């Protein structure tokens, strides 16, 4: 069985770009971020740590390994600031993010059509050498250095293949795991990536009579949430009936406020625009 070269490269180098686009490479259209969990960042001992990961992935199942034909993911982001190259992109399948949830996260389901092997065929898989359930991804520890490396790897991969930041997924979007760790939030990582790619982050807005309503709209997956009281005040709707839908942080899903607003004669129309999600509020036609 083929061993991978496990090249130790600078994620912002020509060598890494050349590795990604070697002859025969298959072009990823998404990425999946992982953490190794074990080894944690504090346990990293140079390239040999990734050699050990490969050995575990390729060891037969009967001997306690995974029984794969090569190391699972396409890259490993290390606390030394380097990416260790993994499974070559010319393979017709990668082995890091099979869909095992019966209900994958909504965007992951949309992009994959729910096909179990979609991410392993179409998404570059990056393992971050860290345990982000317990090690902090921000600050100056080894796990934070791994995370910064991961962001640099993702920036190169997304730029080289022209993948937008909102095609970055987390392993937990498709599998019953915390991966890449409870301390990471996908929207924050996507926003970081978008900034590094120079993409204008799409900004959600609520529009009433052509003017923006200041109610801090935010997207949670494909649903919009707003600060409920300023939103209802702009419509002259008493907050009382909306009470059950307002969360402790003062926010509410627009979809849950819609019936309360409809009772007061307001129509809410959601549109996904290139410049960002829009909620248009208008008087219902009599
Ligand atoms: Zn994972």
mmCIF file of C-alpha atoms and ligand atoms in Angstrom:
data_model
loop_
_atom_site.group_PDB
_atom_site.id
_atom_site.type_symbol
_atom_site.label_atom_id
_atom_site.label_comp_id
_atom_site.label_asym_id
_atom_site.label_seq_id
_atom_site.Cartn_x
_atom_site.Cartn_y
_atom_site.Cartn_z
ATOM 1 C CA UNK A 1 0.000 0.000 0.000
ATOM 2 C CA UNK A 2 1.256 3.474 -0.846
ATOM 3 C CA UNK A 3 2.708 5.618 1.853
ATOM 4 C CA UNK A 4 2.236 9.341 1.532
ATOM 5 C CA UNK A 5 5.333 11.499 1.427
ATOM 6 C CA UNK A 6 4.243 13.546 4.430
ATOM 7 C CA UNK A 7 6.124 16.584 3.178
ATOM 8 C CA UNK A 8 6.625 19.312 5.764
ATOM 9 C CA UNK A 9 5.804 22.577 3.955
ATOM 10 C CA UNK A 10 5.107 26.226 4.641
ATOM 11 C CA UNK A 11 1.361 26.653 3.983
ATOM 12 C CA UNK A 12 2.007 29.952 2.193
ATOM 13 C CA UNK A 13 4.727 28.587 -0.117
ATOM 14 C CA UNK A 14 4.881 27.805 -3.821
ATOM 15 C CA UNK A 15 5.848 24.255 -2.847
ATOM 16 C CA UNK A 16 2.513 23.726 -1.087
ATOM 17 C CA UNK A 17 0.554 25.177 -4.027
ATOM 18 C CA UNK A 18 2.509 22.882 -6.346
ATOM 19 C CA UNK A 19 1.682 19.885 -4.145
ATOM 20 C CA UNK A 20 -2.042 20.745 -4.257
ATOM 21 C CA UNK A 21 -2.051 20.988 -8.053
ATOM 22 C CA UNK A 22 0.180 18.031 -8.909
ATOM 23 C CA UNK A 23 -0.694 16.263 -12.167
ATOM 24 C CA UNK A 24 -3.847 14.222 -11.763
ATOM 25 C CA UNK A 25 -5.159 16.229 -8.809
ATOM 26 C CA UNK A 26 -8.912 16.350 -8.277
ATOM 27 C CA UNK A 27 -10.230 19.838 -7.557
ATOM 28 C CA UNK A 28 -11.974 20.197 -4.187
ATOM 29 C CA UNK A 29 -15.033 22.469 -4.084
ATOM 30 C CA UNK A 30 -15.261 22.607 -0.280
ATOM 31 C CA UNK A 31 -13.096 22.063 2.799
ATOM 32 C CA UNK A 32 -13.648 20.289 6.110
ATOM 33 C CA UNK A 33 -11.828 21.383 9.262
ATOM 34 C CA UNK A 34 -10.909 18.758 11.867
ATOM 35 C CA UNK A 35 -8.834 18.466 15.006
ATOM 36 C CA UNK A 36 -6.750 15.354 15.685
ATOM 37 C CA UNK A 37 -7.993 15.298 19.345
ATOM 38 C CA UNK A 38 -5.256 12.722 19.997
ATOM 39 C CA UNK A 39 -2.456 13.732 19.608
ATOM 40 C CA UNK A 40 -3.160 17.095 21.198
ATOM 41 C CA UNK A 41 -1.015 20.077 20.191
ATOM 42 C CA UNK A 42 1.016 19.703 23.389
ATOM 43 C CA UNK A 43 1.880 16.122 22.337
ATOM 44 C CA UNK A 44 3.235 17.063 18.911
ATOM 45 C CA UNK A 45 6.802 15.791 18.344
ATOM 46 C CA UNK A 46 7.467 16.871 14.781
ATOM 47 C CA UNK A 47 6.825 14.927 11.578
ATOM 48 C CA UNK A 48 7.118 11.588 13.421
ATOM 49 C CA UNK A 49 3.761 12.365 15.074
ATOM 50 C CA UNK A 50 2.114 12.386 11.631
ATOM 51 C CA UNK A 51 4.044 9.236 10.623
ATOM 52 C CA UNK A 52 2.385 7.594 13.643
ATOM 53 C CA UNK A 53 -1.061 8.867 12.549
ATOM 54 C CA UNK A 54 -0.454 7.335 9.116
ATOM 55 C CA UNK A 55 0.589 4.018 10.657
ATOM 56 C CA UNK A 56 -2.620 3.959 12.729
ATOM 57 C CA UNK A 57 -4.791 4.790 9.698
ATOM 58 C CA UNK A 58 -3.167 2.039 7.580
ATOM 59 C CA UNK A 59 -2.996 -0.685 10.228
ATOM 60 C CA UNK A 60 -5.593 -3.425 9.601
ATOM 61 C CA UNK A 61 -8.821 -3.146 11.580
ATOM 62 C CA UNK A 62 -8.124 -6.535 13.162
ATOM 63 C CA UNK A 63 -4.980 -5.056 14.669
ATOM 64 C CA UNK A 64 -6.791 -2.021 16.043
ATOM 65 C CA UNK A 65 -6.170 0.347 13.118
ATOM 66 C CA UNK A 66 -8.477 1.901 10.543
ATOM 67 C CA UNK A 67 -7.506 -0.355 7.638
ATOM 68 C CA UNK A 68 -7.319 2.534 5.146
ATOM 69 C CA UNK A 69 -5.123 2.449 2.047
ATOM 70 C CA UNK A 70 -3.407 5.729 2.975
ATOM 71 C CA UNK A 71 -3.439 8.413 5.647
ATOM 72 C CA UNK A 72 -6.980 9.797 5.956
ATOM 73 C CA UNK A 73 -6.912 13.563 5.565
ATOM 74 C CA UNK A 74 -5.224 15.661 2.881
ATOM 75 C CA UNK A 75 -3.218 17.818 5.271
ATOM 76 C CA UNK A 76 -2.137 18.199 8.913
ATOM 77 C CA UNK A 77 -1.649 21.675 10.426
ATOM 78 C CA UNK A 78 1.043 21.640 13.103
ATOM 79 C CA UNK A 79 2.064 23.911 15.999
ATOM 80 C CA UNK A 80 5.380 24.530 14.205
ATOM 81 C CA UNK A 81 3.562 26.556 11.542
ATOM 82 C CA UNK A 82 3.935 23.871 8.884
ATOM 83 C CA UNK A 83 1.479 21.742 6.959
ATOM 84 C CA UNK A 84 2.342 18.063 6.630
ATOM 85 C CA UNK A 85 0.883 16.854 3.343
ATOM 86 C CA UNK A 86 -1.451 13.851 3.617
ATOM 87 C CA UNK A 87 -3.475 11.850 1.149
ATOM 88 C CA UNK A 88 -2.727 12.961 -2.389
ATOM 89 C CA UNK A 89 -5.505 14.880 -4.154
ATOM 90 C CA UNK A 90 -5.295 12.483 -7.115
ATOM 91 C CA UNK A 91 -6.949 9.722 -5.043
ATOM 92 C CA UNK A 92 -10.547 9.180 -6.099
ATOM 93 C CA UNK A 93 -11.637 9.240 -2.466
ATOM 94 C CA UNK A 94 -10.368 10.879 0.656
ATOM 95 C CA UNK A 95 -11.133 9.502 4.104
ATOM 96 C CA UNK A 96 -12.001 12.163 6.631
ATOM 97 C CA UNK A 97 -15.654 13.143 6.569
ATOM 98 C CA UNK A 98 -18.154 10.471 5.628
ATOM 99 C CA UNK A 99 -21.705 11.644 6.303
ATOM 100 C CA UNK A 100 -22.935 9.466 9.153
ATOM 101 C CA UNK A 101 -25.623 11.766 10.585
ATOM 102 C CA UNK A 102 -29.126 10.938 9.430
ATOM 103 C CA UNK A 103 -29.763 14.707 9.515
ATOM 104 C CA UNK A 104 -26.569 16.554 8.531
ATOM 105 C CA UNK A 105 -26.351 20.298 9.207
ATOM 106 C CA UNK A 106 -28.593 22.106 6.700
ATOM 107 C CA UNK A 107 -25.896 23.748 4.539
ATOM 108 C CA UNK A 108 -23.861 20.528 4.476
ATOM 109 C CA UNK A 109 -26.971 18.652 3.420
ATOM 110 C CA UNK A 110 -27.731 21.186 0.708
ATOM 111 C CA UNK A 111 -24.242 21.115 -0.818
ATOM 112 C CA UNK A 112 -23.913 17.306 -0.651
ATOM 113 C CA UNK A 113 -27.436 16.230 -1.435
ATOM 114 C CA UNK A 114 -26.973 13.999 1.606
ATOM 115 C CA UNK A 115 -24.712 11.536 -0.276
ATOM 116 C CA UNK A 116 -22.601 9.766 2.335
ATOM 117 C CA UNK A 117 -19.377 9.995 0.333
ATOM 118 C CA UNK A 118 -19.763 13.559 -0.972
ATOM 119 C CA UNK A 119 -17.280 15.288 1.329
ATOM 120 C CA UNK A 120 -14.721 12.513 0.873
ATOM 121 C CA UNK A 121 -14.887 13.016 -2.874
ATOM 122 C CA UNK A 122 -15.179 16.806 -2.997
ATOM 123 C CA UNK A 123 -13.799 18.434 0.152
ATOM 124 C CA UNK A 124 -10.151 18.934 1.068
ATOM 125 C CA UNK A 125 -9.826 17.573 4.628
ATOM 126 C CA UNK A 126 -7.537 19.393 7.033
ATOM 127 C CA UNK A 127 -6.628 17.981 10.433
ATOM 128 C CA UNK A 128 -5.419 20.499 12.994
ATOM 129 C CA UNK A 129 -2.957 18.925 15.432
ATOM 130 C CA UNK A 130 -4.818 19.943 18.603
ATOM 131 C CA UNK A 131 -7.613 19.014 20.944
ATOM 132 C CA UNK A 132 -9.965 21.997 20.743
ATOM 133 C CA UNK A 133 -12.347 20.430 23.243
ATOM 134 C CA UNK A 134 -9.730 21.253 25.884
ATOM 135 C CA UNK A 135 -6.887 23.266 24.290
ATOM 136 C CA UNK A 136 -7.596 26.936 23.477
ATOM 137 C CA UNK A 137 -7.480 27.826 19.743
ATOM 138 C CA UNK A 138 -6.832 31.503 20.532
ATOM 139 C CA UNK A 139 -3.953 32.980 22.538
ATOM 140 C CA UNK A 140 -0.318 31.895 22.353
ATOM 141 C CA UNK A 141 -0.241 28.188 23.308
ATOM 142 C CA UNK A 142 0.681 25.321 20.959
ATOM 143 C CA UNK A 143 -2.961 24.711 19.987
ATOM 144 C CA UNK A 144 -3.356 28.374 19.021
ATOM 145 C CA UNK A 145 -0.277 28.003 16.840
ATOM 146 C CA UNK A 146 -1.834 24.929 15.208
ATOM 147 C CA UNK A 147 -5.039 26.893 14.629
ATOM 148 C CA UNK A 148 -3.174 29.774 13.000
ATOM 149 C CA UNK A 149 -1.411 27.230 10.772
ATOM 150 C CA UNK A 150 -4.792 25.711 9.874
ATOM 151 C CA UNK A 151 -6.138 29.130 8.866
ATOM 152 C CA UNK A 152 -3.123 29.682 6.611
ATOM 153 C CA UNK A 153 -3.570 26.254 5.015
ATOM 154 C CA UNK A 154 -7.282 26.894 4.433
ATOM 155 C CA UNK A 155 -6.549 30.334 2.969
ATOM 156 C CA UNK A 156 -4.157 28.803 0.435
ATOM 157 C CA UNK A 157 -6.487 25.918 -0.441
ATOM 158 C CA UNK A 158 -9.540 28.197 -0.860
ATOM 159 C CA UNK A 159 -7.538 30.691 -2.939
ATOM 160 C CA UNK A 160 -5.838 28.116 -5.196
ATOM 161 C CA UNK A 161 -9.104 26.322 -5.989
ATOM 162 C CA UNK A 162 -11.398 29.375 -5.907
ATOM 163 C CA UNK A 163 -13.538 28.047 -3.054
ATOM 164 C CA UNK A 164 -15.663 30.681 -1.237
ATOM 165 C CA UNK A 165 -15.323 30.908 2.558
ATOM 166 C CA UNK A 166 -18.873 29.666 3.100
ATOM 167 C CA UNK A 167 -17.857 26.299 1.661
ATOM 168 C CA UNK A 168 -15.780 25.603 4.776
ATOM 169 C CA UNK A 169 -17.485 22.950 6.890
ATOM 170 C CA UNK A 170 -16.831 21.365 10.257
ATOM 171 C CA UNK A 171 -16.608 17.585 10.658
ATOM 172 C CA UNK A 172 -19.434 17.777 13.207
ATOM 173 C CA UNK A 173 -21.729 19.117 10.469
ATOM 174 C CA UNK A 174 -21.840 15.583 9.071
ATOM 175 C CA UNK A 175 -20.820 13.222 11.915
ATOM 176 C CA UNK A 176 -21.755 12.677 15.548
ATOM 177 C CA UNK A 177 -18.566 14.254 16.939
ATOM 178 C CA UNK A 178 -17.470 17.557 18.472
ATOM 179 C CA UNK A 179 -14.700 17.791 15.796
ATOM 180 C CA UNK A 180 -12.994 20.240 15.257
ATOM 181 C CA UNK A 181 -13.658 20.899 18.939
ATOM 182 C CA UNK A 182 -16.157 22.629 21.179
ATOM 183 C CA UNK A 183 -14.015 25.754 21.384
ATOM 184 C CA UNK A 184 -14.453 26.580 17.695
ATOM 185 C CA UNK A 185 -17.543 28.163 16.086
ATOM 186 C CA UNK A 186 -17.985 27.678 12.357
ATOM 187 C CA UNK A 187 -19.327 31.152 11.591
ATOM 188 C CA UNK A 188 -16.350 32.767 13.351
ATOM 189 C CA UNK A 189 -13.871 30.580 11.451
ATOM 190 C CA UNK A 190 -15.644 31.331 8.150
ATOM 191 C CA UNK A 191 -15.540 35.082 8.893
ATOM 192 C CA UNK A 192 -11.812 34.831 9.685
ATOM 193 C CA UNK A 193 -11.236 32.939 6.442
ATOM 194 C CA UNK A 194 -13.333 35.411 4.418
ATOM 195 C CA UNK A 195 -11.262 38.294 5.796
ATOM 196 C CA UNK A 196 -8.018 36.499 4.866
ATOM 197 C CA UNK A 197 -9.359 35.824 1.376
ATOM 198 C CA UNK A 198 -10.366 39.473 1.038
ATOM 199 C CA UNK A 199 -13.993 38.503 0.558
ATOM 200 C CA UNK A 200 -16.530 41.030 1.690
ATOM 201 C CA UNK A 201 -18.341 39.142 4.431
ATOM 202 C CA UNK A 202 -22.037 39.068 3.496
ATOM 203 C CA UNK A 203 -23.966 41.309 5.862
ATOM 204 C CA UNK A 204 -27.539 40.474 6.810
ATOM 205 C CA UNK A 205 -30.007 43.393 6.763
ATOM 206 C CA UNK A 206 -33.641 44.069 7.597
ATOM 207 C CA UNK A 207 -35.246 46.625 5.263
ATOM 208 C CA UNK A 208 -38.493 48.540 5.974
ATOM 209 C CA UNK A 209 -39.723 51.203 3.497
ATOM 210 C CA UNK A 210 -36.285 51.261 1.903
ATOM 211 C CA UNK A 211 -34.527 51.950 5.200
ATOM 212 C CA UNK A 212 -32.434 49.596 7.276
ATOM 213 C CA UNK A 213 -33.873 48.539 10.661
ATOM 214 C CA UNK A 214 -31.185 48.529 13.383
ATOM 215 C CA UNK A 215 -31.871 45.154 14.965
ATOM 216 C CA UNK A 216 -28.496 43.372 14.507
ATOM 217 C CA UNK A 217 -29.691 40.626 12.130
ATOM 218 C CA UNK A 218 -27.492 37.518 12.055
ATOM 219 C CA UNK A 219 -27.668 34.237 10.198
ATOM 220 C CA UNK A 220 -27.728 30.953 12.078
ATOM 221 C CA UNK A 221 -27.268 28.456 9.259
ATOM 222 C CA UNK A 222 -29.946 29.523 6.782
ATOM 223 C CA UNK A 223 -32.207 31.157 9.400
ATOM 224 C CA UNK A 224 -32.117 34.835 10.378
ATOM 225 C CA UNK A 225 -32.244 36.023 13.979
ATOM 226 C CA UNK A 226 -32.771 39.614 15.176
ATOM 227 C CA UNK A 227 -32.817 41.585 18.400
ATOM 228 C CA UNK A 228 -36.531 41.164 18.994
ATOM 229 C CA UNK A 229 -37.516 44.399 20.777
ATOM 230 C CA UNK A 230 -35.998 46.924 18.316
ATOM 231 C CA UNK A 231 -37.352 44.842 15.431
ATOM 232 C CA UNK A 232 -40.896 44.769 16.834
ATOM 233 C CA UNK A 233 -40.716 48.457 17.830
ATOM 234 C CA UNK A 234 -39.872 49.439 14.233
ATOM 235 C CA UNK A 235 -43.085 47.691 13.142
ATOM 236 C CA UNK A 236 -45.139 49.094 16.009
ATOM 237 C CA UNK A 237 -45.910 45.532 17.137
ATOM 238 C CA UNK A 238 -46.393 44.980 20.869
ATOM 239 C CA UNK A 239 -43.760 42.540 22.117
ATOM 240 C CA UNK A 240 -46.223 40.699 24.344
ATOM 241 C CA UNK A 241 -47.509 38.131 21.826
ATOM 242 C CA UNK A 242 -43.910 37.486 20.653
ATOM 243 C CA UNK A 243 -42.776 36.763 24.189
ATOM 244 C CA UNK A 244 -42.588 32.974 23.867
ATOM 245 C CA UNK A 245 -40.259 33.280 20.874
ATOM 246 C CA UNK A 246 -37.797 35.735 22.424
ATOM 247 C CA UNK A 247 -34.723 33.986 23.807
ATOM 248 C CA UNK A 248 -32.969 34.946 27.041
ATOM 249 C CA UNK A 249 -30.391 36.960 25.044
ATOM 250 C CA UNK A 250 -33.186 39.124 23.601
ATOM 251 C CA UNK A 251 -32.948 37.590 20.137
ATOM 252 C CA UNK A 252 -35.578 35.697 18.160
ATOM 253 C CA UNK A 253 -35.789 33.786 14.899
ATOM 254 C CA UNK A 254 -37.564 35.869 12.245
ATOM 255 C CA UNK A 255 -39.527 32.799 11.191
ATOM 256 C CA UNK A 256 -41.032 32.561 14.658
ATOM 257 C CA UNK A 257 -41.904 36.283 14.809
ATOM 258 C CA UNK A 258 -43.567 36.212 11.382
ATOM 259 C CA UNK A 259 -47.036 35.063 12.562
ATOM 260 C CA UNK A 260 -47.078 37.728 15.309
ATOM 261 C CA UNK A 261 -46.194 40.376 12.729
ATOM 262 C CA UNK A 262 -48.718 38.995 10.232
ATOM 263 C CA UNK A 263 -51.444 39.432 12.833
ATOM 264 C CA UNK A 264 -50.602 43.155 12.806
ATOM 265 C CA UNK A 265 -50.697 43.323 9.004
ATOM 266 C CA UNK A 266 -46.989 42.928 8.201
ATOM 267 C CA UNK A 267 -45.535 40.686 5.529
ATOM 268 C CA UNK A 268 -41.955 39.448 5.891
ATOM 269 C CA UNK A 269 -40.124 38.346 2.742
ATOM 270 C CA UNK A 270 -36.693 36.734 2.992
ATOM 271 C CA UNK A 271 -34.310 36.984 0.015
ATOM 272 C CA UNK A 272 -30.813 35.587 -0.384
ATOM 273 C CA UNK A 273 -29.007 38.397 -2.270
ATOM 274 C CA UNK A 274 -25.392 38.387 -3.532
ATOM 275 C CA UNK A 275 -24.582 41.238 -1.119
ATOM 276 C CA UNK A 276 -26.031 39.273 1.794
ATOM 277 C CA UNK A 277 -29.310 37.959 3.214
ATOM 278 C CA UNK A 278 -32.193 40.455 3.232
ATOM 279 C CA UNK A 279 -35.479 40.545 5.101
ATOM 280 C CA UNK A 280 -37.966 42.888 3.443
ATOM 281 C CA UNK A 281 -40.795 44.095 5.678
ATOM 282 C CA UNK A 282 -43.918 45.563 4.104
ATOM 283 C CA UNK A 283 -47.589 46.136 4.743
ATOM 284 C CA UNK A 284 -49.628 43.158 3.596
ATOM 285 C CA UNK A 285 -51.867 43.899 0.596
ATOM 286 C CA UNK A 286 -55.506 44.269 1.624
HETATM 287 ZN ZN1 LIG B 1 -12.793 15.164 12.366
#
